[in-house]
Amino acid sequence: MRNEPAIFALSVPGRRAVRFAEGDDCRPIEALLPPEQVRALPALLPEVSEPDVVRHYTALSQLNLGVDNAFYPLGSCTMKYNPRVNEAAVRLPGFAALHPLQDDADAQGTLGLLAELERYLCAITGMDACSLVPAAGAQGEFAGVRMIAAYFAARGEFQRTTLIVPDTAHGTNPASAVMCGFAPVEIASRRDGRIDLDALAPHLDERLAGIMLTNPNTLGLFEGEILEVSRRIHEVGGLLYYDGANLNAIVGRYRPGDMGFDVVHLNTHKTFSTPHGGGGPGCGPVAVRSALAPFLPLPRIVEKQGTYRILDSAPQSIGRLHAFAGNVAVAIRAYAYICRHGRDGLPEIARHAVLNANYLLARLGRIYERPYAGFCMHEFVLSLRKELQDHDVRALDVAKRLLDLGMYAPTVYFPLLVKEGMLIEPTETESLETLDRFVEAMARVHQEMELDPEALRTAPHTTPCHRLDDVLAARKPILSVLDECPTLF
Amino acid sequence: MYIPHTDEQRQMMLDAIGVSSVDDLFADVPTGLPVAELDLPVGADEMTVFRRLSERAAQNRPVPPSRLFLGAGAYTHFIPAVVDAMISRGEFLTSYTPYQPEASQGTLTAIYEFQSMVASLYGLEVANASLYDGASALAEAAIVAVRHTGRSKVLVSETVHPHYRQTLHTYLARQPVEIITMPHREGTSDVEALVGVCDKTVAAMVLQHPNFFGRLEPLATLAEQAHRHGTLVAVSGHPLAFGVLAPPGVLGADLACGEGQPLGLPLSYGGPYVGLLAARRSLVRKLPGRLVGKTVDAAGNPGYVLTLQTREQHIRREKATSNICTNQGLCALAATVYLSLLGPVGLAEVATRNVQHADRLRRAIRTSRAFADGRVSFPFDGPCFNEFVLQVSGDPDVVLANLRAQGIVGGVALRRWFPALDRHLLVCTTEVHTAADHAAYVSALEAAL
C-alpha cells in the first residue's frame, strides 16, 4: 500500500466541494466590515472536489491499524471492541441537536441520562458523588488532585504539599500533581513490583497530602497490601487517589472505595469502550467520597422530584474545566455500554480480561523473560534485556516487526522500571484464536532473532512506510505545510 | 456482551495456565477486600438498550437549525455529510494515539493537515494536534505566555466568554499567577483600561475576537500596546470568522486559540468539541499537547511522526508543559475533513454569509414595529461576525420563554453573567438561516415582547 500524501498535494486551483449560495437581501461584505479588519490573503486550504476528499481520507484510513482491523495489545490502553450501537445512540437527533445553553426543560433526556451515569459510576467505584465533566483521564486527574488541594485548604491544612507517586506511575500523575501546586515524591517499588511500605514510611507525616496509585499497578500486578497502605496514609490525615486506567482488571468485581481510595478517576475510553479515535475524544469522570463532594467541578446536575437541572455555581467547587458539561456524547456511549453489561456483565469483563492476559503470560513466559512471578491481572510485562544482550535486538525492534505481521505492537518502554520492557494487555474482547496467533507471531519473531536479526532491526518492511526517523523530526521540526513552502503563507 | 469465549475455550485456557477456575487468578487480592455486589440493573440486550436510549433522546427538545438562534460558544453551522462518513471509518474511529507511526500514517497525516490548516486560519506559524475545547485551549495559551515570559500576571478582557474565563481561573488557581479581569465598555474591551494596566509584570493580554458579544475588537491597537511591555497577546476566536476577518496572527497576536466545534461537529449538548491552539514559531517548545512533524523513513520516503515529545508528560513527567495525553483526535479529523470540503473559497463564502446574515437579521429587526416603539434596541452597535446583543423592554427570560413557546430558541439572556446587562439577549445567526427564517424570528419576537 503506497503512502498517501497530505491533501494539499491534490489541490487544483478552482476546485471545491461546498458552496454557500448568497441568499436573498444580503448586503455586500465591503459595506459590513471596516477594511482593516478584512482578511487579505486566503487561508491555506486545499482546493479539491468532494470525490477527492472521500478518496483521500479513505486512503488515509487504510494506512491505519485500529481495533476494528487488528489485534491491539497496547498495555495500559485497554483497546477493546468499540460497540457500534453506541455510535448509533449518540447520533439520535434528540442527543446530537441539543444546544448546551438551552433551558433545562429542553434537556431532560440528556440530564437524566448523565445523572443516572453518575450513579452507575458511583456504584462501580464505591464512591458517593461523581462528575462527568473532565474531558479525558488527565483532566480527571487534574480535577481529582485539585479537589484534594481544595479539601485541605478548606481545613486550613496548607502544610500538606507532598503527593507520593510510585516509580511505575503514568507520566500524567506527576504532571497533574505539579499543575495543582503539589511536589510529587517518587518512591521506588519493591523487587516484586509492588509498592514498598518501607519506602512509604519517611513521608508519612503532616506534610503529606496523599498518594496516587493505580491498582492493579502499571506492571499489571495487584497491590495486595493496599488495605495496609490506605490505613497508613489515612492515619496521618492523607488521602488516596485512584488512577482508574487499569480498572478493566477489577470492574464489577472489586471497588476502589473498598480498597480505601477517596478520589477516583476513570477513563471511559479504556474500561467503558468509548473509541480512542486516534487520540480522543475521551472522557475522564471523577468520583469522590462525600467529604470531597462539595469540591466537584462545575457544572453539576441536580435532581428534584424527577426534574433535572444544571447548576452553574457551587460555593466550594474547584470550578469549570470546560466551556460546557464535558464530552457529553462520549459519556452517553459509556452509559450505553454499562446498560448493556449491567451488574452481571461487568464482572465478566474483568474475569475474561484477566483470563486472556494470564493465558498469554503462561505461553509467552516460556519464550521470553517474565520479570515478575505469579499471576498477572489484565496486563503483564516481559523483559527483552536478554535478547538485547544475546542478539542486539531491542524491544522496539520486536514491536516494529509485529506491525509486519498485521498486529499492533504492545506498549514498549513503559513502565520505565523494566529494561527493554513490553507491556501487553489483550482485553476481554479478543478470542482464543487471536491470542494463539499472537503467541505464534511472538515465537516467530524470537526465532528470527537467531536467523535474521537484521530483519528485525530494520523492521517494519510491509507497512505503508519503513521505520521513520524521529530524530530528524525533532532536530528539524516541520510541523505544517507552511514550513514546507513558506512563500505560500 | 462482546466476550467471544465458549465454555470449552475457557477450560482449555485454564488448563494451559494450570488453574481450575478464573477466580484462582485473583489470588493476589487480599481476602479483606470483598467481592462487590454492584447496585446496578442487570445487563440488557442491544434492542432493549437502544430503546432505552431512544426514550431518553425523545425526552430532549432540540429545535431544527432554522429555529435555533443561540450561540455563545456553540454554533449551528452546516455540516456536510462527508464529515461523519469519514470519521465513522473504523480505522480512524478505533485506532489509538499514533505512537507506532508506521501503522498510523492515516491519523498522523490528517493531524499534519489539521495543524497546517489551523495555523494558517489564525495567521500564525504553528498549531498543535488539538486540546479539549476552546476554554481549556485559552487556559493553556495563558500558561504558555506565563512560562515563556516568566511573569506572573495575566490580563483578561471581560469580553472573553465567561465560561472560558472561569476555566482559566480553575487552571491557574494553584499557580503563582494573578488574573486581572478588565471590564468591557459598551460591548468591546476597554482599550484605555487595558493599556493602563499593562506593564512589564504582565505575561499575557487575553482577548476574544470576535468577542463574546459578537463584536470586533481593536486587536492591532491592543497588540501594539502589549508588545511595548513584552507582554504576549493571546486571542480566542471563532475559526470560521477568519474566512473573512483578518486573522489574529496578522493583527499582532502571539497565540491564537478557539473552539473548533463550528468545523463539522454537532452541538451534542456541549461535547465532544475540539480546542484549537496556534502560536508564533518561537513559542513551539512551550506548547502543550501533541505535535506531528514530517520526516523520512529508512527508504527515504516522506512520512509523519509525533515530535518534540520531550515537552509531553510521557517523557517529561512532572516537568511537562501540560499533563494532557488523550486530546480530541477524532474531532480534529472532522474539522480537517470539513475544511478540506470548504477550501479557501468555501471558507470565505461561509464566513461572509455569517456576517451578511447577522446584518440582515438586524435590519429586519430595525424595520419591526417593536423597534419603532422602543421595545427592542441595539445597545452595542458596530460590525459583528454572527452574534449581536439585543436589549428588550420586558424581562428577557419571559421574552425567551415566549419565543420558545413559538418553537424558537431565540438567544440567551446575558444577566446570568453580566448583572448590569439585565435586559440584554445575545442572539446568533449563521449561514443556515434563510430570509424566511429571519422574518419568522422577527414576527415571533414581536409577539414575544
PDB file of C-alpha atoms in Angstrom, chain A residues 263-429:
ATOM      1  CA  VAL A 263     -10.839  10.075  44.903  1.00  0.00           C
ATOM      2  CA  VAL A 264     -11.109   8.057  41.700  1.00  0.00           C
ATOM      3  CA  HIS A 265     -10.820   8.977  38.055  1.00  0.00           C
ATOM      4  CA  LEU A 266     -11.959   6.697  35.255  1.00  0.00           C
ATOM      5  CA  ASN A 267     -11.124   6.519  31.571  1.00  0.00           C
ATOM      6  CA  THR A 268     -14.279   5.728  29.615  1.00  0.00           C
ATOM      7  CA  HIS A 269     -12.111   5.232  26.521  1.00  0.00           C
ATOM      8  CA  LYS A 270     -10.384   2.382  28.325  1.00  0.00           C
ATOM      9  CA  THR A 271     -12.714   0.441  30.606  1.00  0.00           C
ATOM     10  CA  PHE A 272     -16.016   1.575  29.124  1.00  0.00           C
ATOM     11  CA  SER A 273     -15.304   1.033  25.411  1.00  0.00           C
ATOM     12  CA  THR A 274     -15.647   4.585  24.120  1.00  0.00           C
ATOM     13  CA  PRO A 275     -13.494   4.742  20.964  1.00  0.00           C
ATOM     14  CA  HIS A 276      -9.926   6.022  21.038  1.00  0.00           C
ATOM     15  CA  GLY A 277     -10.424   7.965  17.808  1.00  0.00           C
ATOM     16  CA  GLY A 278      -6.713   8.211  17.049  1.00  0.00           C
ATOM     17  CA  GLY A 279      -6.156  10.253  20.187  1.00  0.00           C
ATOM     18  CA  GLY A 280      -9.541  11.172  21.642  1.00  0.00           C
ATOM     19  CA  PRO A 281     -12.116  12.353  22.445  1.00  0.00           C
ATOM     20  CA  GLY A 282     -12.111  10.542  25.768  1.00  0.00           C
ATOM     21  CA  CYS A 283     -13.932  11.203  28.993  1.00  0.00           C
ATOM     22  CA  GLY A 284     -12.365  11.134  32.459  1.00  0.00           C
ATOM     23  CA  PRO A 285     -15.116  11.064  35.103  1.00  0.00           C
ATOM     24  CA  VAL A 286     -14.016  11.749  38.656  1.00  0.00           C
ATOM     25  CA  ALA A 287     -15.746  10.220  41.671  1.00  0.00           C
ATOM     26  CA  VAL A 288     -15.227  11.013  45.364  1.00  0.00           C
ATOM     27  CA  ARG A 289     -16.254  10.212  48.895  1.00  0.00           C
ATOM     28  CA  SER A 290     -18.881  12.514  50.317  1.00  0.00           C
ATOM     29  CA  ALA A 291     -16.298  14.608  52.220  1.00  0.00           C
ATOM     30  CA  LEU A 292     -14.921  15.795  48.897  1.00  0.00           C
ATOM     31  CA  ALA A 293     -18.234  16.142  47.070  1.00  0.00           C
ATOM     32  CA  PRO A 294     -18.509  19.918  47.661  1.00  0.00           C
ATOM     33  CA  PHE A 295     -15.365  20.411  45.577  1.00  0.00           C
ATOM     34  CA  LEU A 296     -16.548  18.627  42.428  1.00  0.00           C
ATOM     35  CA  PRO A 297     -16.171  20.670  39.233  1.00  0.00           C
ATOM     36  CA  LEU A 298     -18.922  22.646  37.530  1.00  0.00           C
ATOM     37  CA  PRO A 299     -21.458  22.331  36.137  1.00  0.00           C
ATOM     38  CA  ARG A 300     -23.352  19.924  38.393  1.00  0.00           C
ATOM     39  CA  ILE A 301     -26.512  18.011  37.618  1.00  0.00           C
ATOM     40  CA  VAL A 302     -29.088  18.127  40.386  1.00  0.00           C
ATOM     41  CA  GLU A 303     -32.389  16.356  40.631  1.00  0.00           C
ATOM     42  CA  LYS A 304     -35.541  17.362  42.438  1.00  0.00           C
ATOM     43  CA  GLN A 305     -38.705  15.285  42.237  1.00  0.00           C
ATOM     44  CA  GLY A 306     -37.788  13.761  38.918  1.00  0.00           C
ATOM     45  CA  THR A 307     -36.754  17.036  37.246  1.00  0.00           C
ATOM     46  CA  TYR A 308     -33.117  17.678  36.415  1.00  0.00           C
ATOM     47  CA  ARG A 309     -31.266  20.982  36.474  1.00  0.00           C
ATOM     48  CA  ILE A 310     -27.795  22.176  35.539  1.00  0.00           C
ATOM     49  CA  LEU A 311     -26.126  24.039  38.369  1.00  0.00           C
ATOM     50  CA  ASP A 312     -23.564  26.637  37.308  1.00  0.00           C
ATOM     51  CA  SER A 313     -22.257  27.609  40.685  1.00  0.00           C
ATOM     52  CA  ALA A 314     -21.441  25.916  43.967  1.00  0.00           C
ATOM     53  CA  PRO A 315     -19.513  27.724  46.686  1.00  0.00           C
ATOM     54  CA  GLN A 316     -16.675  25.239  47.184  1.00  0.00           C
ATOM     55  CA  SER A 317     -16.386  23.804  43.699  1.00  0.00           C
ATOM     56  CA  ILE A 318     -12.960  23.807  42.074  1.00  0.00           C
ATOM     57  CA  GLY A 319     -14.726  25.493  39.161  1.00  0.00           C
ATOM     58  CA  ARG A 320     -15.128  24.914  35.474  1.00  0.00           C
ATOM     59  CA  LEU A 321     -12.784  22.777  33.389  1.00  0.00           C
ATOM     60  CA  HIS A 322     -14.666  23.127  30.171  1.00  0.00           C
ATOM     61  CA  ALA A 323     -16.967  25.586  28.418  1.00  0.00           C
ATOM     62  CA  PHE A 324     -19.964  23.318  28.949  1.00  0.00           C
ATOM     63  CA  ALA A 325     -20.664  19.935  30.543  1.00  0.00           C
ATOM     64  CA  GLY A 326     -17.724  17.989  29.108  1.00  0.00           C
ATOM     65  CA  ASN A 327     -17.617  15.340  26.394  1.00  0.00           C
ATOM     66  CA  VAL A 328     -21.304  14.545  26.734  1.00  0.00           C
ATOM     67  CA  ALA A 329     -21.633  12.299  23.686  1.00  0.00           C
ATOM     68  CA  VAL A 330     -18.707  10.215  24.952  1.00  0.00           C
ATOM     69  CA  ALA A 331     -20.432   9.847  28.324  1.00  0.00           C
ATOM     70  CA  ILE A 332     -23.586   8.692  26.520  1.00  0.00           C
ATOM     71  CA  ARG A 333     -21.553   5.926  24.869  1.00  0.00           C
ATOM     72  CA  ALA A 334     -20.256   4.798  28.262  1.00  0.00           C
ATOM     73  CA  TYR A 335     -23.795   4.818  29.614  1.00  0.00           C
ATOM     74  CA  ALA A 336     -24.987   2.570  26.780  1.00  0.00           C
ATOM     75  CA  TYR A 337     -22.095   0.188  27.457  1.00  0.00           C
ATOM     76  CA  ILE A 338     -22.889  -0.073  31.158  1.00  0.00           C
ATOM     77  CA  CYS A 339     -26.591  -0.658  30.415  1.00  0.00           C
ATOM     78  CA  ARG A 340     -25.598  -3.443  28.063  1.00  0.00           C
ATOM     79  CA  HIS A 341     -23.457  -5.217  30.670  1.00  0.00           C
ATOM     80  CA  GLY A 342     -25.102  -4.435  33.969  1.00  0.00           C
ATOM     81  CA  ARG A 343     -24.148  -5.824  37.344  1.00  0.00           C
ATOM     82  CA  ASP A 344     -23.855  -9.324  35.932  1.00  0.00           C
ATOM     83  CA  GLY A 345     -21.913  -8.490  32.766  1.00  0.00           C
ATOM     84  CA  LEU A 346     -19.334  -6.074  34.167  1.00  0.00           C
ATOM     85  CA  PRO A 347     -17.577  -8.635  36.376  1.00  0.00           C
ATOM     86  CA  GLU A 348     -17.349 -10.937  33.348  1.00  0.00           C
ATOM     87  CA  ILE A 349     -15.295  -8.244  31.623  1.00  0.00           C
ATOM     88  CA  ALA A 350     -12.775  -8.309  34.457  1.00  0.00           C
ATOM     89  CA  ARG A 351     -12.720 -12.109  34.608  1.00  0.00           C
ATOM     90  CA  HIS A 352     -12.065 -12.508  30.904  1.00  0.00           C
ATOM     91  CA  ALA A 353      -9.561  -9.662  30.721  1.00  0.00           C
ATOM     92  CA  VAL A 354      -7.580 -11.388  33.472  1.00  0.00           C
ATOM     93  CA  LEU A 355      -8.025 -14.831  31.890  1.00  0.00           C
ATOM     94  CA  ASN A 356      -6.781 -13.621  28.495  1.00  0.00           C
ATOM     95  CA  ALA A 357      -3.741 -11.898  29.992  1.00  0.00           C
ATOM     96  CA  ASN A 358      -2.752 -14.917  32.094  1.00  0.00           C
ATOM     97  CA  TYR A 359      -3.132 -17.231  29.131  1.00  0.00           C
ATOM     98  CA  LEU A 360      -0.729 -15.091  27.121  1.00  0.00           C
ATOM     99  CA  LEU A 361       1.628 -14.769  30.080  1.00  0.00           C
ATOM    100  CA  ALA A 362       1.740 -18.535  30.594  1.00  0.00           C
ATOM    101  CA  ARG A 363       2.524 -19.237  26.947  1.00  0.00           C
ATOM    102  CA  LEU A 364       4.825 -16.286  26.236  1.00  0.00           C
ATOM    103  CA  GLY A 365       6.601 -16.790  29.542  1.00  0.00           C
ATOM    104  CA  ARG A 366       8.142 -19.905  28.034  1.00  0.00           C
ATOM    105  CA  ILE A 367       9.765 -17.874  25.259  1.00  0.00           C
ATOM    106  CA  TYR A 368      10.529 -14.508  26.858  1.00  0.00           C
ATOM    107  CA  GLU A 369      11.636 -13.393  30.294  1.00  0.00           C
ATOM    108  CA  ARG A 370       8.944 -12.655  32.858  1.00  0.00           C
ATOM    109  CA  PRO A 371      10.348 -10.160  35.357  1.00  0.00           C
ATOM    110  CA  TYR A 372       7.585 -10.889  37.879  1.00  0.00           C
ATOM    111  CA  ALA A 373       6.434 -14.248  39.132  1.00  0.00           C
ATOM    112  CA  GLY A 374       2.872 -15.284  39.842  1.00  0.00           C
ATOM    113  CA  PHE A 375      -0.340 -14.360  38.146  1.00  0.00           C
ATOM    114  CA  CYS A 376      -0.878 -11.079  36.424  1.00  0.00           C
ATOM    115  CA  MET A 377      -4.122  -9.158  36.229  1.00  0.00           C
ATOM    116  CA  HIS A 378      -5.345  -7.747  32.920  1.00  0.00           C
ATOM    117  CA  GLU A 379      -1.846  -6.979  31.584  1.00  0.00           C
ATOM    118  CA  PHE A 380       1.732  -8.103  32.111  1.00  0.00           C
ATOM    119  CA  VAL A 381       5.295  -7.138  31.287  1.00  0.00           C
ATOM    120  CA  LEU A 382       8.010  -9.055  29.557  1.00  0.00           C
ATOM    121  CA  SER A 383      11.640  -8.015  29.510  1.00  0.00           C
ATOM    122  CA  LEU A 384      13.733  -8.361  26.393  1.00  0.00           C
ATOM    123  CA  ARG A 385      17.044  -7.499  28.023  1.00  0.00           C
ATOM    124  CA  LYS A 386      18.444 -10.957  27.317  1.00  0.00           C
ATOM    125  CA  GLU A 387      17.544 -10.608  23.665  1.00  0.00           C
ATOM    126  CA  LEU A 388      19.361  -7.292  23.573  1.00  0.00           C
ATOM    127  CA  GLN A 389      22.403  -8.890  25.107  1.00  0.00           C
ATOM    128  CA  ASP A 390      22.409 -12.065  23.033  1.00  0.00           C
ATOM    129  CA  HIS A 391      21.220 -10.771  19.675  1.00  0.00           C
ATOM    130  CA  ASP A 392      21.461  -6.978  19.821  1.00  0.00           C
ATOM    131  CA  VAL A 393      17.717  -6.808  19.197  1.00  0.00           C
ATOM    132  CA  ARG A 394      15.616  -4.367  21.203  1.00  0.00           C
ATOM    133  CA  ALA A 395      12.013  -4.350  22.350  1.00  0.00           C
ATOM    134  CA  LEU A 396      11.391  -1.585  19.828  1.00  0.00           C
ATOM    135  CA  ASP A 397      12.574  -3.840  17.003  1.00  0.00           C
ATOM    136  CA  VAL A 398      10.184  -6.593  18.077  1.00  0.00           C
ATOM    137  CA  ALA A 399       7.375  -4.024  18.182  1.00  0.00           C
ATOM    138  CA  LYS A 400       8.143  -2.908  14.642  1.00  0.00           C
ATOM    139  CA  ARG A 401       8.297  -6.474  13.359  1.00  0.00           C
ATOM    140  CA  LEU A 402       4.875  -7.253  14.825  1.00  0.00           C
ATOM    141  CA  LEU A 403       3.475  -4.484  12.604  1.00  0.00           C
ATOM    142  CA  ASP A 404       4.661  -6.520   9.596  1.00  0.00           C
ATOM    143  CA  LEU A 405       2.648  -9.440  10.946  1.00  0.00           C
ATOM    144  CA  GLY A 406      -0.553  -7.372  10.913  1.00  0.00           C
ATOM    145  CA  MET A 407      -0.734  -6.719  14.630  1.00  0.00           C
ATOM    146  CA  TYR A 408      -0.289  -3.537  16.541  1.00  0.00           C
ATOM    147  CA  ALA A 409       2.656  -3.635  18.888  1.00  0.00           C
ATOM    148  CA  PRO A 410       2.350  -3.789  22.668  1.00  0.00           C
ATOM    149  CA  THR A 411       3.449  -0.792  24.714  1.00  0.00           C
ATOM    150  CA  VAL A 412       7.222  -0.604  24.895  1.00  0.00           C
ATOM    151  CA  TYR A 413       9.498   1.070  27.461  1.00  0.00           C
ATOM    152  CA  PHE A 414       6.712   1.672  29.936  1.00  0.00           C
ATOM    153  CA  PRO A 415       6.809   1.374  32.864  1.00  0.00           C
ATOM    154  CA  LEU A 416      10.358   2.733  32.895  1.00  0.00           C
ATOM    155  CA  LEU A 417      11.265   0.283  35.608  1.00  0.00           C
ATOM    156  CA  VAL A 418      11.530  -2.698  33.268  1.00  0.00           C
ATOM    157  CA  LYS A 419      14.578  -2.990  30.997  1.00  0.00           C
ATOM    158  CA  GLU A 420      13.540  -3.428  27.362  1.00  0.00           C
ATOM    159  CA  GLY A 421      10.004  -3.783  28.656  1.00  0.00           C
ATOM    160  CA  MET A 422       6.961  -4.809  26.724  1.00  0.00           C
ATOM    161  CA  LEU A 423       3.549  -4.255  28.386  1.00  0.00           C
ATOM    162  CA  ILE A 424       0.840  -6.487  26.923  1.00  0.00           C
ATOM    163  CA  GLU A 425      -2.910  -6.077  27.503  1.00  0.00           C
ATOM    164  CA  PRO A 426      -5.142  -8.236  25.291  1.00  0.00           C
ATOM    165  CA  THR A 427      -8.551  -7.178  26.764  1.00  0.00           C
ATOM    166  CA  GLU A 428     -11.576  -9.426  27.124  1.00  0.00           C
ATOM    167  CA  THR A 429     -12.944  -8.979  23.602  1.00  0.00           C
TER     168      THR A 429
END
